[in-house]
Amino acid sequence: MNLRKASAAAAAVLALSLTATACGSDDGDSSSEGDSGGKKVTVGIKFDQPGIGLKTPDGSYTGFDVDVATYVAKELGYAEGDIEWKETPSADRETALERGDVDFIVASYSITDERKAKVDFAGPYLLAHQDLLIRSDDNIAKGADLNGKKLCSVAGSTSAQNVSDELAPKAQLKEYGTYSECIDALASGAVDALTTDDSILAGYASQEQNKGKFKLAGLSLSNENYGIGVKKGDTKMVDDINAALEKMVTDKAWDKAVTDNFGPADYKNEPAPKIGNIVS
């Protein structure tokens, strides 16, 4: 009887030992295990830009930046289920990278000298231009055509100021809190045009509820090179992401992402920019 009890106790100790060994297989890295057995990667995106980065009501994520980030993550060794999406508003992007809240950011992140002083960039992966979104039955061929018309943009945006000051000084600037409010104002006739990056405008025009209502004017009012932001000094991450972007362009996955996300707006996108040619 005592022998049987001793054997049972030994078996229990062995089972606990094996369990502890399995749990202790983590090497102490802060990353958690993903659905496919790989470690998680945290990617910063926008949650409120249709066609670019949008969190849908069912909790999924769509947009060109989401497609680019998913492709890049896969090339870095992460399955789709290993990606943790984190909302990174424009004002928080540099801080999120500096704190290590995200591993990289794909969020309509225009490369500028000021930003390059704080973070490093891979890419660029898209060349966008400031443009105008107008109603489908309107025609604005140049910035000066906005004189006397009502122009909408988000409060604090430089896009509206560029048109107002340089190209159409007599335009009536209307600033709203979000681009969605500008879209509603454009649809109702409260404003005559909305201005920001053409990629963002194409995303809104491509939404199911907006198809056929709006069109891009086709003006190139500025150059906006979108880059993937990484923590300053992480040159290996930059090199690895650049290699992934080059493959995405070569195997035409980049073209498919453009068509899938911007196609309904008849977006006249620029060809894929030269990867690794970081310009402001």
Tab-separated table of C-alpha atoms in Angstrom:
chain	number	residue	atom	x	y	z
A	1	MET	CA	0.000	0.000	0.000
A	2	ASN	CA	2.765	2.465	0.907
A	3	LEU	CA	4.705	1.465	-2.205
A	4	ARG	CA	1.726	2.219	-4.409
A	5	LYS	CA	1.307	5.640	-2.764
A	6	ALA	CA	4.973	6.428	-3.277
A	7	SER	CA	4.745	5.496	-6.953
A	8	ALA	CA	1.696	7.695	-7.435
A	9	ALA	CA	3.410	10.612	-5.739
A	10	ALA	CA	6.488	10.182	-7.925
A	11	ALA	CA	4.329	10.185	-11.046
A	12	ALA	CA	2.625	13.386	-9.942
A	13	VAL	CA	5.949	15.097	-9.337
A	14	LEU	CA	7.179	14.009	-12.765
A	15	ALA	CA	4.038	15.395	-14.430
A	16	LEU	CA	4.433	18.720	-12.664
A	17	SER	CA	8.082	18.832	-13.674
A	18	LEU	CA	7.251	18.266	-17.331
A	19	THR	CA	4.548	20.956	-17.190
A	20	ALA	CA	6.939	23.458	-15.645
A	21	THR	CA	9.534	22.658	-18.305
A	22	ALA	CA	7.025	23.290	-21.077
A	23	CYS	CA	5.929	26.586	-19.539
A	24	GLY	CA	9.524	27.572	-19.084
A	25	SER	CA	10.312	27.261	-22.783
A	26	ASP	CA	9.758	31.025	-23.125
A	27	ASP	CA	13.166	32.629	-23.380
A	28	GLY	CA	11.986	35.708	-21.513
A	29	ASP	CA	11.195	37.721	-24.650
A	30	SER	CA	8.272	40.070	-24.056
A	31	SER	CA	6.629	38.954	-27.324
A	32	SER	CA	3.794	36.454	-26.917
A	33	GLU	CA	3.122	33.387	-28.985
A	34	GLY	CA	0.911	33.868	-32.034
A	35	ASP	CA	-1.744	31.688	-33.634
A	36	SER	CA	0.759	30.014	-35.946
A	37	GLY	CA	3.312	29.382	-33.198
A	38	GLY	CA	5.381	32.481	-33.977
A	39	LYS	CA	5.846	35.511	-31.785
A	40	LYS	CA	3.508	38.474	-32.088
A	41	VAL	CA	4.399	41.629	-34.008
A	42	THR	CA	2.690	44.930	-33.199
A	43	VAL	CA	1.944	47.158	-36.189
A	44	GLY	CA	0.683	50.726	-35.999
A	45	ILE	CA	-2.019	51.717	-38.503
A	46	LYS	CA	-4.864	54.187	-38.853
A	47	PHE	CA	-8.277	52.914	-37.794
A	48	ASP	CA	-10.372	55.616	-39.487
A	49	GLN	CA	-9.178	55.958	-43.079
A	50	PRO	CA	-11.153	53.851	-45.586
A	51	GLY	CA	-8.949	52.468	-48.335
A	52	ILE	CA	-5.857	53.121	-46.188
A	53	GLY	CA	-6.402	51.747	-42.695
A	54	LEU	CA	-9.882	51.074	-41.360
A	55	LYS	CA	-11.210	49.051	-38.441
A	56	THR	CA	-14.564	47.673	-39.556
A	57	PRO	CA	-17.600	47.118	-37.308
A	58	ASP	CA	-16.870	43.376	-37.169
A	59	GLY	CA	-13.391	44.048	-35.799
A	60	SER	CA	-11.428	43.247	-38.949
A	61	TYR	CA	-8.989	45.605	-40.685
A	62	THR	CA	-8.921	46.717	-44.303
A	63	GLY	CA	-7.001	49.119	-46.516
A	64	PHE	CA	-3.866	49.502	-48.591
A	65	ASP	CA	-1.660	50.070	-45.542
A	66	VAL	CA	-3.139	46.967	-43.920
A	67	ASP	CA	-2.348	44.901	-47.029
A	68	VAL	CA	1.207	46.259	-47.149
A	69	ALA	CA	1.749	45.633	-43.437
A	70	THR	CA	0.366	42.095	-43.668
A	71	TYR	CA	2.653	41.276	-46.595
A	72	VAL	CA	5.687	42.746	-44.835
A	73	ALA	CA	4.907	40.905	-41.603
A	74	LYS	CA	4.651	37.617	-43.502
A	75	GLU	CA	8.069	38.185	-45.069
A	76	LEU	CA	9.450	38.901	-41.605
A	77	GLY	CA	8.171	35.521	-40.449
A	78	TYR	CA	4.788	36.388	-38.924
A	79	ALA	CA	1.499	34.797	-39.912
A	80	GLU	CA	-1.547	37.028	-40.213
A	81	GLY	CA	-2.741	35.778	-36.831
A	82	ASP	CA	0.527	36.921	-35.256
A	83	ILE	CA	-0.188	40.591	-36.026
A	84	GLU	CA	-1.492	42.866	-33.287
A	85	TRP	CA	-2.919	46.032	-34.843
A	86	LYS	CA	-2.529	49.220	-32.812
A	87	GLU	CA	-4.170	52.531	-33.648
A	88	THR	CA	-1.548	55.246	-34.121
A	89	PRO	CA	-2.990	58.716	-34.777
A	90	SER	CA	-0.697	61.077	-36.655
A	91	ALA	CA	0.352	62.993	-33.549
A	92	ASP	CA	1.358	59.813	-31.688
A	93	ARG	CA	3.433	58.001	-34.312
A	94	GLU	CA	6.927	59.098	-33.292
A	95	THR	CA	6.188	58.587	-29.604
A	96	ALA	CA	4.794	55.093	-30.205
A	97	LEU	CA	8.026	54.063	-31.940
A	98	GLU	CA	10.278	55.682	-29.347
A	99	ARG	CA	8.450	53.922	-26.482
A	100	GLY	CA	8.447	50.584	-28.250
A	101	ASP	CA	4.636	50.404	-28.310
A	102	VAL	CA	4.834	49.186	-31.922
A	103	ASP	CA	7.430	47.354	-33.995
A	104	PHE	CA	6.729	49.398	-37.125
A	105	ILE	CA	4.120	51.818	-38.428
A	106	VAL	CA	2.262	51.761	-41.760
A	107	ALA	CA	-0.162	54.683	-41.519
A	108	SER	CA	-0.083	57.108	-44.485
A	109	TYR	CA	3.185	58.235	-42.875
A	110	SER	CA	4.719	60.889	-45.140
A	111	ILE	CA	8.514	61.051	-44.956
A	112	THR	CA	9.756	64.479	-43.856
A	113	ASP	CA	13.088	65.810	-42.616
A	114	GLU	CA	11.544	66.622	-39.246
A	115	ARG	CA	10.315	63.051	-38.821
A	116	LYS	CA	13.578	61.520	-40.049
A	117	ALA	CA	15.310	63.222	-37.134
A	118	LYS	CA	13.185	61.152	-34.737
A	119	VAL	CA	12.540	57.819	-36.510
A	120	ASP	CA	13.910	55.779	-39.407
A	121	PHE	CA	11.924	54.904	-42.509
A	122	ALA	CA	11.740	51.942	-44.845
A	123	GLY	CA	10.305	52.478	-48.297
A	124	PRO	CA	8.861	54.622	-49.669
A	125	TYR	CA	6.033	52.294	-50.695
A	126	LEU	CA	3.607	54.845	-52.174
A	127	LEU	CA	3.896	58.278	-53.767
A	128	ALA	CA	0.712	60.237	-53.116
A	129	HIS	CA	-0.201	63.808	-54.029
A	130	GLN	CA	-2.409	66.412	-52.468
A	131	ASP	CA	-5.601	66.539	-54.518
A	132	LEU	CA	-9.250	67.545	-54.410
A	133	LEU	CA	-12.345	65.373	-54.037
A	134	ILE	CA	-15.371	66.863	-55.774
A	135	ARG	CA	-18.891	65.748	-56.670
A	136	SER	CA	-18.998	63.539	-59.749
A	137	ASP	CA	-20.951	66.085	-61.815
A	138	ASP	CA	-18.628	69.001	-60.969
A	139	ASN	CA	-15.451	70.046	-62.730
A	140	ILE	CA	-12.422	71.708	-61.134
A	141	ALA	CA	-9.418	71.637	-63.455
A	142	LYS	CA	-7.013	73.759	-61.402
A	143	GLY	CA	-6.633	75.221	-57.948
A	144	ALA	CA	-7.727	78.661	-59.090
A	145	ASP	CA	-11.147	77.198	-59.947
A	146	LEU	CA	-11.744	77.059	-56.187
A	147	ASN	CA	-11.824	80.840	-55.892
A	148	GLY	CA	-15.203	81.784	-54.473
A	149	LYS	CA	-15.964	78.154	-53.587
A	150	LYS	CA	-16.063	76.413	-50.210
A	151	LEU	CA	-13.110	74.142	-49.494
A	152	CYS	CA	-13.156	71.581	-46.693
A	153	SER	CA	-10.326	69.953	-44.774
A	154	VAL	CA	-9.619	68.742	-41.263
A	155	ALA	CA	-8.775	71.352	-38.650
A	156	GLY	CA	-5.019	71.801	-38.364
A	157	SER	CA	-4.304	70.323	-41.786
A	158	THR	CA	-1.747	72.028	-44.003
A	159	SER	CA	-3.469	70.731	-47.148
A	160	ALA	CA	-6.255	73.290	-47.082
A	161	GLN	CA	-3.836	76.095	-46.320
A	162	ASN	CA	-1.679	75.152	-49.320
A	163	VAL	CA	-4.612	75.602	-51.676
A	164	SER	CA	-6.044	78.608	-49.897
A	165	ASP	CA	-2.833	80.617	-49.699
A	166	GLU	CA	-0.967	79.604	-52.835
A	167	LEU	CA	-3.446	78.483	-55.470
A	168	ALA	CA	-6.862	79.811	-54.571
A	169	PRO	CA	-6.576	82.712	-52.098
A	170	LYS	CA	-10.252	83.530	-52.490
A	171	ALA	CA	-11.462	80.052	-51.581
A	172	GLN	CA	-13.612	79.849	-48.445
A	173	LEU	CA	-11.899	77.428	-46.063
A	174	LYS	CA	-14.211	75.278	-43.912
A	175	GLU	CA	-12.439	73.208	-41.256
A	176	TYR	CA	-14.106	70.165	-39.716
A	177	GLY	CA	-12.975	67.719	-37.058
A	178	THR	CA	-12.811	64.662	-39.336
A	179	TYR	CA	-12.693	63.828	-43.032
A	180	SER	CA	-15.987	61.965	-42.638
A	181	GLU	CA	-17.633	65.265	-41.712
A	182	CYS	CA	-16.132	66.824	-44.834
A	183	ILE	CA	-17.526	63.962	-46.930
A	184	ASP	CA	-21.018	64.571	-45.512
A	185	ALA	CA	-20.683	68.303	-46.219
A	186	LEU	CA	-19.548	67.609	-49.780
A	187	ALA	CA	-22.481	65.260	-50.361
A	188	SER	CA	-24.994	67.793	-49.042
A	189	GLY	CA	-23.552	70.701	-51.028
A	190	ALA	CA	-22.362	72.569	-47.928
A	191	VAL	CA	-18.846	72.589	-49.431
A	192	ASP	CA	-17.566	72.285	-52.994
A	193	ALA	CA	-14.392	70.260	-52.475
A	194	LEU	CA	-12.376	68.315	-49.927
A	195	THR	CA	-8.577	68.371	-49.973
A	196	THR	CA	-5.932	65.992	-48.585
A	197	ASP	CA	-3.716	63.211	-50.028
A	198	ASP	CA	-5.195	61.635	-53.168
A	199	SER	CA	-4.778	58.139	-51.689
A	200	ILE	CA	-6.970	59.072	-48.720
A	201	LEU	CA	-9.528	60.738	-51.006
A	202	ALA	CA	-9.597	57.651	-53.241
A	203	GLY	CA	-10.328	55.519	-50.206
A	204	TYR	CA	-13.376	57.554	-49.305
A	205	ALA	CA	-14.596	57.659	-52.907
A	206	SER	CA	-14.261	53.868	-53.088
A	207	GLN	CA	-16.537	53.207	-50.132
A	208	GLU	CA	-19.676	51.318	-51.135
A	209	GLN	CA	-21.979	54.108	-49.948
A	210	ASN	CA	-19.991	56.716	-51.907
A	211	LYS	CA	-19.519	54.948	-55.254
A	212	GLY	CA	-20.497	57.211	-58.142
A	213	LYS	CA	-20.984	60.260	-55.906
A	214	PHE	CA	-17.473	61.706	-55.971
A	215	LYS	CA	-14.357	61.878	-58.112
A	216	LEU	CA	-10.789	63.083	-57.759
A	217	ALA	CA	-9.960	66.301	-59.591
A	218	GLY	CA	-6.610	64.828	-60.644
A	219	LEU	CA	-4.427	67.686	-59.416
A	220	SER	CA	-0.933	67.008	-58.058
A	221	LEU	CA	-0.539	69.798	-55.521
A	222	SER	CA	2.292	68.195	-53.512
A	223	ASN	CA	4.399	65.023	-53.273
A	224	GLU	CA	3.794	62.753	-50.282
A	225	ASN	CA	6.161	59.783	-50.025
A	226	TYR	CA	4.697	57.227	-47.621
A	227	GLY	CA	7.266	55.334	-45.572
A	228	ILE	CA	7.154	52.584	-42.955
A	229	GLY	CA	8.343	54.029	-39.657
A	230	VAL	CA	10.672	52.065	-37.369
A	231	LYS	CA	12.526	52.953	-34.197
A	232	LYS	CA	15.532	55.204	-34.735
A	233	GLY	CA	18.734	53.194	-35.265
A	234	ASP	CA	17.077	49.864	-36.122
A	235	THR	CA	18.845	49.469	-39.460
A	236	LYS	CA	18.214	45.714	-39.622
A	237	MET	CA	14.459	46.262	-39.446
A	238	VAL	CA	14.708	48.894	-42.186
A	239	ASP	CA	16.708	46.530	-44.424
A	240	ASP	CA	14.344	43.601	-43.798
A	241	ILE	CA	11.238	45.683	-44.528
A	242	ASN	CA	12.795	47.111	-47.687
A	243	ALA	CA	13.502	43.584	-48.919
A	244	ALA	CA	9.867	42.648	-48.256
A	245	LEU	CA	8.593	45.726	-50.112
A	246	GLU	CA	10.817	44.988	-53.097
A	247	LYS	CA	9.362	41.471	-53.274
A	248	MET	CA	5.820	42.839	-52.978
A	249	VAL	CA	6.420	45.082	-55.989
A	250	THR	CA	8.155	42.348	-58.010
A	251	ASP	CA	5.458	39.723	-57.550
A	252	LYS	CA	2.683	42.261	-58.352
A	253	ALA	CA	1.061	42.007	-54.917
A	254	TRP	CA	1.577	45.777	-54.659
A	255	ASP	CA	-0.449	46.374	-57.839
A	256	LYS	CA	-3.229	44.119	-56.581
A	257	ALA	CA	-3.393	46.015	-53.280
A	258	VAL	CA	-3.728	49.317	-55.156
A	259	THR	CA	-6.531	47.959	-57.355
A	260	ASP	CA	-8.375	46.289	-54.474
A	261	ASN	CA	-8.396	49.385	-52.287
A	262	PHE	CA	-8.501	52.330	-54.703
A	263	GLY	CA	-9.853	50.880	-57.953
A	264	PRO	CA	-13.490	51.973	-57.598
A	265	ALA	CA	-12.343	55.617	-57.397
A	266	ASP	CA	-10.452	55.364	-60.708
A	267	TYR	CA	-7.332	56.372	-58.779
A	268	LYS	CA	-4.487	57.340	-61.121
A	269	ASN	CA	-1.709	56.094	-58.876
A	270	GLU	CA	1.971	56.634	-59.489
A	271	PRO	CA	4.073	53.521	-60.202
A	272	ALA	CA	5.638	51.924	-57.144
A	273	PRO	CA	8.498	54.181	-55.994
A	274	LYS	CA	12.076	52.954	-55.804
A	275	ILE	CA	12.424	51.176	-52.479
A	276	GLY	CA	15.222	52.523	-50.298
A	277	ASN	CA	15.222	55.936	-51.970
A	278	ILE	CA	14.215	57.915	-48.892
A	279	VAL	CA	13.236	61.417	-49.946
A	280	SER	CA	11.316	64.094	-48.058
